[in-house]
Amino acid sequence: MAIADLEIGGFAVKAGQTRQIRIAVAKLYTDTEFSVPVHVIRSRKPGPTVFVSAAVHGDELNGVEIIRRLIKLKSFKVSAGTLILVPMVNVYGVLNQSRYMPDRRDLNRSFPGSAKGSLAGRLADMFLTEIVSHCDYGIDLHTGAIHRSNLPQVRANLQDKETLALAQAFGVPVLLNANIRDNSLRQAAVESNTRILLYEGGEALRFDEVAIRAGVHGVVNVLAQLGMVRSRRKLKSFTPYIANNSAWIRASASGIVNSLQQLGDQVEKGTPLATIGSPLGETIETVRATRSGIIIGKQNIPLIQEGEAMFHIAFFSEPDDDIAEDIETMQETLQTDESVLE
Ligand SMILES: [Zn+2]
């Protein structure tokens, strides 16, 4: 039986075709069109339909590079199903180097949106109708916010068995069983029965080579698990560990920060994380971990105001030192791994 054309943004993509299309979102007051570039790869063989999206937050660039490398990768071939790549969902955020939409809205709080809504609402609606609704699965690529770094990690609804299996296949050591935020892409996708993994790695407005490589491998690993690409030369695989919760440690004083711990470090309850000092030389406070866990997020500006978030710690039921060791191995392996550049 012939596979039906995929109708997307007013274009028809046939089985066996690879097409770059631009999906129109809105007419702007500058008399220009707002459109989103999309790269569609369809195999002749039936299989799942998967989207990979980046820059839903316009200043989160590692995902843009992850998708760019995937498209360029010679060894990457979709052998079943359909892959829809959207390297810059919030095109105008990327242009303005901003997390937000030109109407100052957070796109990831604007779902499901509406075809007659504001710019953010229209983009959310287009993304759901033209992309998500076709897809069985999606991988949404993010980074930490501006001046905040995240350890490579996958966040998803891990109570769902199929989502858990895909999150494990991604191949990063840390999985976070995350609650769904209201009006997020993830919430809207659940309603259209699309299973979503959210990948986080690195910092806004920066490229982080390890986070990019972990992301490229992760996407390929998930597609291999779904039978859409042939498995490539295997990297050392990591047992993923699940954190069921996490917390930010906040500053107990205002001042100048000297970090004592880094991303991926294992900390015990009471471990000193940073000192906060006055500009005149005295140490005001030592910030300590409130529970044992692994640092998965960190504020990078060495200046802090009392109450601001400093370290994001994930809590695990497994022994923390095994996780810390795997994180170190992952970082070392990916630093020297050239396979994602071929
Ligand atoms: Zn984000």
mmCIF file of C-alpha atoms and ligand atoms in Angstrom:
data_model
loop_
_atom_site.group_PDB
_atom_site.id
_atom_site.type_symbol
_atom_site.label_atom_id
_atom_site.label_comp_id
_atom_site.label_asym_id
_atom_site.label_seq_id
_atom_site.Cartn_x
_atom_site.Cartn_y
_atom_site.Cartn_z
ATOM 1 C CA MET A 1 0.000 0.000 0.000
ATOM 2 C CA ALA A 2 1.326 3.444 -0.911
ATOM 3 C CA ILE A 3 2.074 5.795 1.965
ATOM 4 C CA ALA A 4 -0.075 8.955 1.888
ATOM 5 C CA ASP A 5 1.576 12.347 1.371
ATOM 6 C CA LEU A 6 2.321 14.307 4.517
ATOM 7 C CA GLU A 7 0.426 17.607 4.305
ATOM 8 C CA ILE A 8 2.377 20.190 6.240
ATOM 9 C CA GLY A 9 2.062 23.975 6.107
ATOM 10 C CA GLY A 10 0.298 23.773 2.748
ATOM 11 C CA PHE A 11 2.994 21.543 1.215
ATOM 12 C CA ALA A 12 2.777 17.858 0.364
ATOM 13 C CA VAL A 13 5.790 15.721 1.211
ATOM 14 C CA LYS A 14 5.835 12.319 -0.461
ATOM 15 C CA ALA A 15 7.304 9.144 0.991
ATOM 16 C CA GLY A 16 10.998 8.988 0.083
ATOM 17 C CA GLN A 17 11.243 12.785 -0.203
ATOM 18 C CA THR A 18 13.400 15.251 1.722
ATOM 19 C CA ARG A 19 12.088 18.819 1.633
ATOM 20 C CA GLN A 20 12.838 22.158 3.170
ATOM 21 C CA ILE A 21 9.726 24.230 3.635
ATOM 22 C CA ARG A 22 8.728 27.469 5.299
ATOM 23 C CA ILE A 23 5.492 27.511 7.230
ATOM 24 C CA ALA A 24 3.766 30.886 7.291
ATOM 25 C CA VAL A 25 2.656 32.088 10.720
ATOM 26 C CA ALA A 26 1.512 35.697 10.385
ATOM 27 C CA LYS A 27 1.786 38.876 8.385
ATOM 28 C CA LEU A 28 3.792 41.502 10.269
ATOM 29 C CA TYR A 29 3.275 45.288 10.378
ATOM 30 C CA THR A 30 6.572 45.632 8.531
ATOM 31 C CA ASP A 31 4.769 44.176 5.482
ATOM 32 C CA THR A 32 6.861 41.012 5.843
ATOM 33 C CA GLU A 33 5.831 37.420 6.512
ATOM 34 C CA PHE A 34 6.714 35.597 9.686
ATOM 35 C CA SER A 35 7.557 32.008 8.727
ATOM 36 C CA VAL A 36 9.319 29.065 10.357
ATOM 37 C CA PRO A 37 11.874 26.926 8.438
ATOM 38 C CA VAL A 38 11.240 23.185 8.600
ATOM 39 C CA HIS A 39 13.288 20.273 7.242
ATOM 40 C CA VAL A 40 11.299 17.096 6.546
ATOM 41 C CA ILE A 41 12.910 13.716 5.842
ATOM 42 C CA ARG A 42 10.566 10.888 4.798
ATOM 43 C CA SER A 43 11.570 7.313 4.240
ATOM 44 C CA ARG A 44 9.775 5.108 1.731
ATOM 45 C CA LYS A 45 9.265 2.640 4.570
ATOM 46 C CA PRO A 46 6.412 3.237 7.009
ATOM 47 C CA GLY A 47 7.292 4.058 10.595
ATOM 48 C CA PRO A 48 6.691 6.618 13.330
ATOM 49 C CA THR A 49 6.609 10.373 12.743
ATOM 50 C CA VAL A 50 8.904 12.322 15.061
ATOM 51 C CA PHE A 51 9.680 16.019 15.418
ATOM 52 C CA VAL A 52 12.833 17.530 16.856
ATOM 53 C CA SER A 53 12.489 21.201 17.754
ATOM 54 C CA ALA A 54 14.850 23.845 19.091
ATOM 55 C CA ALA A 55 14.792 27.495 20.148
ATOM 56 C CA VAL A 56 11.230 27.497 21.454
ATOM 57 C CA HIS A 57 13.101 29.889 23.716
ATOM 58 C CA GLY A 58 14.875 32.059 21.151
ATOM 59 C CA ASP A 59 18.171 32.436 23.024
ATOM 60 C CA GLU A 60 18.681 28.681 23.581
ATOM 61 C CA LEU A 61 21.099 27.825 20.788
ATOM 62 C CA ASN A 62 22.616 24.401 21.504
ATOM 63 C CA GLY A 63 19.524 22.739 19.993
ATOM 64 C CA VAL A 64 19.866 24.808 16.796
ATOM 65 C CA GLU A 65 23.389 23.398 16.412
ATOM 66 C CA ILE A 66 22.276 19.843 17.336
ATOM 67 C CA ILE A 67 19.751 19.893 14.455
ATOM 68 C CA ARG A 68 22.246 21.544 12.067
ATOM 69 C CA ARG A 69 24.787 18.784 12.775
ATOM 70 C CA LEU A 70 22.173 16.060 12.335
ATOM 71 C CA ILE A 71 21.235 17.390 8.885
ATOM 72 C CA LYS A 72 24.927 17.586 7.895
ATOM 73 C CA LEU A 73 25.876 14.195 9.332
ATOM 74 C CA LYS A 74 26.861 11.879 6.435
ATOM 75 C CA SER A 75 26.148 8.701 8.379
ATOM 76 C CA PHE A 76 22.642 9.877 9.299
ATOM 77 C CA LYS A 77 19.901 8.305 7.209
ATOM 78 C CA VAL A 78 16.224 7.891 8.052
ATOM 79 C CA SER A 79 15.389 4.306 7.029
ATOM 80 C CA ALA A 80 11.755 4.231 8.229
ATOM 81 C CA GLY A 81 9.087 6.784 9.124
ATOM 82 C CA THR A 82 9.216 10.568 8.989
ATOM 83 C CA LEU A 83 11.468 13.039 10.760
ATOM 84 C CA ILE A 84 10.427 16.698 11.038
ATOM 85 C CA LEU A 85 13.245 19.028 12.105
ATOM 86 C CA VAL A 86 12.431 22.531 13.320
ATOM 87 C CA PRO A 87 15.743 24.205 14.226
ATOM 88 C CA MET A 88 14.229 27.565 15.226
ATOM 89 C CA VAL A 89 10.637 27.552 16.401
ATOM 90 C CA ASN A 90 10.801 31.080 17.843
ATOM 91 C CA VAL A 91 12.552 32.613 14.813
ATOM 92 C CA TYR A 92 12.142 36.173 16.099
ATOM 93 C CA GLY A 93 13.540 35.297 19.511
ATOM 94 C CA VAL A 94 16.627 33.953 17.729
ATOM 95 C CA LEU A 95 16.853 37.170 15.705
ATOM 96 C CA ASN A 96 16.584 39.296 18.860
ATOM 97 C CA GLN A 97 18.754 36.866 20.870
ATOM 98 C CA SER A 98 15.904 36.746 23.344
ATOM 99 C CA ARG A 99 14.057 33.976 25.157
ATOM 100 C CA TYR A 100 10.751 35.647 24.383
ATOM 101 C CA MET A 101 8.515 36.430 21.408
ATOM 102 C CA PRO A 102 8.443 39.964 19.923
ATOM 103 C CA ASP A 103 5.189 40.480 21.874
ATOM 104 C CA ARG A 104 7.232 39.713 25.057
ATOM 105 C CA ARG A 105 5.435 36.433 25.655
ATOM 106 C CA ASP A 106 7.087 33.139 26.566
ATOM 107 C CA LEU A 107 6.134 30.764 23.732
ATOM 108 C CA ASN A 108 6.386 27.798 26.101
ATOM 109 C CA ARG A 109 3.578 29.336 28.217
ATOM 110 C CA SER A 110 1.418 30.203 25.196
ATOM 111 C CA PHE A 111 0.161 26.735 24.166
ATOM 112 C CA PRO A 112 -2.269 25.658 22.756
ATOM 113 C CA GLY A 113 -2.643 29.193 21.374
ATOM 114 C CA SER A 114 -5.118 30.208 18.707
ATOM 115 C CA ALA A 115 -5.113 30.973 14.978
ATOM 116 C CA LYS A 116 -6.653 34.363 15.791
ATOM 117 C CA GLY A 117 -4.493 35.107 18.831
ATOM 118 C CA SER A 118 -1.425 37.260 19.400
ATOM 119 C CA LEU A 119 1.811 36.419 17.607
ATOM 120 C CA ALA A 120 2.851 33.912 20.320
ATOM 121 C CA GLY A 121 -0.618 32.333 20.285
ATOM 122 C CA ARG A 122 -0.557 31.995 16.481
ATOM 123 C CA LEU A 123 2.903 30.441 16.465
ATOM 124 C CA ALA A 124 1.868 27.976 19.199
ATOM 125 C CA ASP A 125 -1.261 27.089 17.242
ATOM 126 C CA MET A 126 0.703 26.643 13.977
ATOM 127 C CA PHE A 127 3.271 24.434 15.722
ATOM 128 C CA LEU A 128 0.564 22.208 17.225
ATOM 129 C CA THR A 129 -1.522 21.967 14.050
ATOM 130 C CA GLU A 130 1.218 21.640 11.438
ATOM 131 C CA ILE A 131 3.930 19.778 13.379
ATOM 132 C CA VAL A 132 2.878 18.140 16.663
ATOM 133 C CA SER A 133 -0.465 16.766 15.437
ATOM 134 C CA HIS A 134 1.360 14.651 12.793
ATOM 135 C CA CYS A 135 3.802 13.217 15.314
ATOM 136 C CA ASP A 136 3.857 10.155 17.558
ATOM 137 C CA TYR A 137 6.909 11.476 19.387
ATOM 138 C CA GLY A 138 8.793 14.731 19.821
ATOM 139 C CA ILE A 139 12.122 15.839 21.228
ATOM 140 C CA ASP A 140 12.220 19.476 22.325
ATOM 141 C CA LEU A 141 15.752 20.859 22.800
ATOM 142 C CA HIS A 142 16.440 23.466 25.483
ATOM 143 C CA THR A 143 19.324 24.960 27.485
ATOM 144 C CA GLY A 144 19.491 26.725 30.821
ATOM 145 C CA ALA A 145 18.243 30.329 30.920
ATOM 146 C CA ILE A 146 20.622 33.223 30.398
ATOM 147 C CA HIS A 147 23.690 32.990 32.704
ATOM 148 C CA ARG A 148 22.584 29.561 33.905
ATOM 149 C CA SER A 149 24.104 26.245 32.794
ATOM 150 C CA ASN A 150 22.386 22.882 32.853
ATOM 151 C CA LEU A 151 24.067 19.514 32.943
ATOM 152 C CA PRO A 152 22.892 17.428 29.932
ATOM 153 C CA GLN A 153 19.613 15.863 31.163
ATOM 154 C CA VAL A 154 16.279 14.607 29.880
ATOM 155 C CA ARG A 155 13.028 15.757 31.496
ATOM 156 C CA ALA A 156 9.860 13.852 30.774
ATOM 157 C CA ASN A 157 6.860 12.099 32.227
ATOM 158 C CA LEU A 158 8.727 8.961 33.306
ATOM 159 C CA GLN A 159 5.603 7.379 34.786
ATOM 160 C CA ASP A 160 4.655 6.586 31.193
ATOM 161 C CA LYS A 161 6.488 3.376 30.244
ATOM 162 C CA GLU A 162 7.060 4.206 26.597
ATOM 163 C CA THR A 163 8.340 7.694 27.401
ATOM 164 C CA LEU A 164 10.634 6.193 30.048
ATOM 165 C CA ALA A 165 12.090 3.702 27.519
ATOM 166 C CA LEU A 166 12.849 6.537 25.079
ATOM 167 C CA ALA A 167 14.334 8.726 27.807
ATOM 168 C CA GLN A 168 16.587 5.830 28.778
ATOM 169 C CA ALA A 169 17.564 5.304 25.137
ATOM 170 C CA PHE A 170 18.637 8.962 24.827
ATOM 171 C CA GLY A 171 21.691 7.927 26.820
ATOM 172 C CA VAL A 172 22.486 10.757 29.252
ATOM 173 C CA PRO A 173 23.062 9.779 32.888
ATOM 174 C CA VAL A 174 20.454 12.079 34.446
ATOM 175 C CA LEU A 175 16.704 11.773 33.845
ATOM 176 C CA LEU A 176 14.320 14.062 35.670
ATOM 177 C CA ASN A 177 10.746 13.002 36.198
ATOM 178 C CA ALA A 178 9.266 16.432 35.591
ATOM 179 C CA ASN A 179 5.847 17.867 36.217
ATOM 180 C CA ILE A 180 4.191 19.438 33.236
ATOM 181 C CA ARG A 181 3.930 23.206 33.264
ATOM 182 C CA ASP A 182 0.676 24.872 32.336
ATOM 183 C CA ASN A 183 0.392 26.031 28.735
ATOM 184 C CA SER A 184 3.715 24.442 27.805
ATOM 185 C CA LEU A 185 4.381 22.617 24.552
ATOM 186 C CA ARG A 186 4.642 19.411 26.572
ATOM 187 C CA GLN A 187 1.165 19.833 28.062
ATOM 188 C CA ALA A 188 -0.389 20.590 24.677
ATOM 189 C CA ALA A 189 1.423 17.626 23.076
ATOM 190 C CA VAL A 190 0.116 15.195 25.702
ATOM 191 C CA GLU A 191 -3.394 16.196 24.666
ATOM 192 C CA SER A 192 -2.651 15.253 21.061
ATOM 193 C CA ASN A 193 -1.150 11.905 22.233
ATOM 194 C CA THR A 194 2.392 12.853 21.252
ATOM 195 C CA ARG A 195 5.037 11.614 23.667
ATOM 196 C CA ILE A 196 7.646 14.257 24.416
ATOM 197 C CA LEU A 197 11.194 14.247 25.718
ATOM 198 C CA LEU A 198 12.653 17.560 26.755
ATOM 199 C CA TYR A 199 16.449 17.709 26.525
ATOM 200 C CA GLU A 200 18.324 20.352 28.518
ATOM 201 C CA GLY A 201 22.034 21.061 28.207
ATOM 202 C CA GLY A 202 24.311 24.080 28.493
ATOM 203 C CA GLU A 203 23.476 27.763 28.722
ATOM 204 C CA ALA A 204 21.523 30.335 26.698
ATOM 205 C CA LEU A 205 23.434 32.254 23.965
ATOM 206 C CA ARG A 206 26.420 29.872 24.164
ATOM 207 C CA PHE A 207 27.494 26.697 22.437
ATOM 208 C CA ASP A 208 28.478 23.942 24.839
ATOM 209 C CA GLU A 209 30.314 21.239 22.887
ATOM 210 C CA VAL A 210 29.618 18.399 25.343
ATOM 211 C CA ALA A 211 25.916 19.308 25.549
ATOM 212 C CA ILE A 212 25.716 19.523 21.735
ATOM 213 C CA ARG A 213 27.408 16.140 21.237
ATOM 214 C CA ALA A 214 25.268 14.526 23.955
ATOM 215 C CA GLY A 215 22.207 15.962 22.169
ATOM 216 C CA VAL A 216 23.195 14.691 18.702
ATOM 217 C CA HIS A 217 23.882 11.213 20.101
ATOM 218 C CA GLY A 218 20.689 11.342 22.142
ATOM 219 C CA VAL A 219 18.426 12.162 19.180
ATOM 220 C CA VAL A 220 20.071 9.445 17.042
ATOM 221 C CA ASN A 221 19.774 6.927 19.902
ATOM 222 C CA VAL A 222 16.049 7.657 20.324
ATOM 223 C CA LEU A 223 15.435 7.350 16.560
ATOM 224 C CA ALA A 224 17.374 4.062 16.556
ATOM 225 C CA GLN A 225 15.230 2.805 19.433
ATOM 226 C CA LEU A 226 12.148 3.651 17.324
ATOM 227 C CA GLY A 227 13.604 1.719 14.366
ATOM 228 C CA MET A 228 13.918 4.863 12.218
ATOM 229 C CA VAL A 229 17.699 4.924 11.796
ATOM 230 C CA ARG A 230 20.262 2.165 11.903
ATOM 231 C CA SER A 231 22.235 2.095 15.109
ATOM 232 C CA ARG A 232 25.588 3.754 14.706
ATOM 233 C CA ARG A 233 28.894 2.920 16.308
ATOM 234 C CA LYS A 234 27.907 2.744 19.947
ATOM 235 C CA LEU A 235 29.373 5.126 22.434
ATOM 236 C CA LYS A 236 29.937 3.778 25.903
ATOM 237 C CA SER A 237 26.404 3.645 27.233
ATOM 238 C CA PHE A 238 25.383 5.074 30.561
ATOM 239 C CA THR A 239 22.894 3.659 32.985
ATOM 240 C CA PRO A 240 20.393 6.478 33.304
ATOM 241 C CA TYR A 241 19.429 7.425 36.835
ATOM 242 C CA ILE A 242 16.015 8.865 37.605
ATOM 243 C CA ALA A 243 15.544 11.834 39.890
ATOM 244 C CA ASN A 244 11.991 12.183 41.118
ATOM 245 C CA ASN A 245 12.614 15.613 42.461
ATOM 246 C CA SER A 246 15.046 18.475 42.567
ATOM 247 C CA ALA A 247 15.417 21.837 44.259
ATOM 248 C CA TRP A 248 17.220 25.133 43.811
ATOM 249 C CA ILE A 249 19.504 26.235 46.630
ATOM 250 C CA ARG A 250 19.063 29.968 47.110
ATOM 251 C CA ALA A 251 21.464 32.627 48.338
ATOM 252 C CA SER A 252 21.259 33.289 52.060
ATOM 253 C CA ALA A 253 23.053 36.646 51.673
ATOM 254 C CA SER A 254 23.908 39.215 49.002
ATOM 255 C CA GLY A 255 27.478 39.513 47.741
ATOM 256 C CA ILE A 256 30.243 38.160 45.552
ATOM 257 C CA VAL A 257 30.180 34.450 44.803
ATOM 258 C CA ASN A 258 33.034 31.996 44.740
ATOM 259 C CA SER A 259 31.759 28.609 43.600
ATOM 260 C CA LEU A 260 33.279 25.561 45.268
ATOM 261 C CA GLN A 261 31.300 22.974 43.242
ATOM 262 C CA GLN A 262 30.604 22.506 39.560
ATOM 263 C CA LEU A 263 27.917 20.949 37.349
ATOM 264 C CA GLY A 264 27.807 17.173 37.728
ATOM 265 C CA ASP A 265 29.449 17.223 41.181
ATOM 266 C CA GLN A 266 28.064 15.002 43.875
ATOM 267 C CA VAL A 267 27.262 16.762 47.141
ATOM 268 C CA GLU A 268 26.214 15.578 50.592
ATOM 269 C CA LYS A 269 23.909 17.350 52.991
ATOM 270 C CA GLY A 270 26.054 20.175 54.391
ATOM 271 C CA THR A 271 28.668 20.225 51.570
ATOM 272 C CA PRO A 272 29.833 23.840 51.014
ATOM 273 C CA LEU A 273 28.657 24.900 47.511
ATOM 274 C CA ALA A 274 29.926 28.484 47.413
ATOM 275 C CA THR A 275 31.047 31.325 49.595
ATOM 276 C CA ILE A 276 29.404 34.721 49.470
ATOM 277 C CA GLY A 277 31.724 37.591 50.332
ATOM 278 C CA SER A 278 31.569 41.348 50.627
ATOM 279 C CA PRO A 279 33.513 43.499 48.151
ATOM 280 C CA LEU A 280 35.709 44.548 51.085
ATOM 281 C CA GLY A 281 37.105 41.074 51.647
ATOM 282 C CA GLU A 282 35.105 39.432 54.394
ATOM 283 C CA THR A 283 33.280 36.149 53.906
ATOM 284 C CA ILE A 284 29.630 36.727 54.772
ATOM 285 C CA GLU A 285 28.183 33.272 54.322
ATOM 286 C CA THR A 286 28.904 29.752 53.114
ATOM 287 C CA VAL A 287 26.079 28.262 51.028
ATOM 288 C CA ARG A 288 25.592 24.544 51.738
ATOM 289 C CA ALA A 289 23.667 21.687 50.168
ATOM 290 C CA THR A 290 20.462 20.935 52.061
ATOM 291 C CA ARG A 291 20.316 17.291 50.887
ATOM 292 C CA SER A 292 22.597 14.857 49.155
ATOM 293 C CA GLY A 293 22.387 14.859 45.351
ATOM 294 C CA ILE A 294 23.968 15.895 42.044
ATOM 295 C CA ILE A 295 24.340 19.469 40.782
ATOM 296 C CA ILE A 296 22.352 19.649 37.512
ATOM 297 C CA GLY A 297 22.037 23.428 37.149
ATOM 298 C CA LYS A 298 24.111 26.414 38.181
ATOM 299 C CA GLN A 299 23.960 30.195 38.066
ATOM 300 C CA ASN A 300 27.131 31.558 36.398
ATOM 301 C CA ILE A 301 27.239 35.250 37.380
ATOM 302 C CA PRO A 302 29.534 35.627 40.385
ATOM 303 C CA LEU A 303 27.239 38.234 41.945
ATOM 304 C CA ILE A 304 24.182 37.289 43.937
ATOM 305 C CA GLN A 305 21.271 38.918 45.657
ATOM 306 C CA GLU A 306 19.797 37.290 48.769
ATOM 307 C CA GLY A 307 17.070 34.826 47.769
ATOM 308 C CA GLU A 308 18.281 34.258 44.201
ATOM 309 C CA ALA A 309 18.675 30.698 42.883
ATOM 310 C CA MET A 310 22.301 29.462 42.822
ATOM 311 C CA PHE A 311 22.514 25.674 42.447
ATOM 312 C CA HIS A 312 19.935 23.208 41.111
ATOM 313 C CA ILE A 313 20.332 19.833 42.825
ATOM 314 C CA ALA A 314 18.648 16.594 41.727
ATOM 315 C CA PHE A 315 17.863 13.953 44.344
ATOM 316 C CA PHE A 316 18.178 10.245 43.546
ATOM 317 C CA SER A 317 17.260 7.049 45.300
ATOM 318 C CA GLU A 318 20.379 5.282 43.915
ATOM 319 C CA PRO A 319 23.851 5.936 45.370
ATOM 320 C CA ASP A 320 25.002 9.383 44.217
ATOM 321 C CA ASP A 321 28.645 8.419 43.659
ATOM 322 C CA ASP A 322 27.743 5.979 40.847
ATOM 323 C CA ILE A 323 25.897 8.782 39.053
ATOM 324 C CA ALA A 324 28.745 11.274 39.527
ATOM 325 C CA GLU A 325 31.179 8.726 38.080
ATOM 326 C CA ASP A 326 28.989 8.134 34.999
ATOM 327 C CA ILE A 327 28.622 11.877 34.456
ATOM 328 C CA GLU A 328 32.404 12.248 34.514
ATOM 329 C CA THR A 329 32.828 9.369 32.054
ATOM 330 C CA MET A 330 30.191 10.894 29.753
ATOM 331 C CA GLN A 331 31.961 14.256 29.763
ATOM 332 C CA GLU A 332 35.368 12.688 29.064
ATOM 333 C CA THR A 333 33.983 10.442 26.311
ATOM 334 C CA LEU A 334 32.138 13.251 24.561
ATOM 335 C CA GLN A 335 35.064 15.676 24.736
ATOM 336 C CA THR A 336 37.141 13.311 22.592
ATOM 337 C CA ASP A 337 34.305 11.898 20.456
ATOM 338 C CA GLU A 338 34.609 13.101 16.873
ATOM 339 C CA SER A 339 31.865 10.850 15.452
ATOM 340 C CA VAL A 340 29.229 13.593 15.692
ATOM 341 C CA LEU A 341 31.299 15.751 13.333
ATOM 342 C CA GLU A 342 31.530 13.262 10.462
HETATM 343 ZN ZN ZN B 1 14.007 26.648 27.306
#
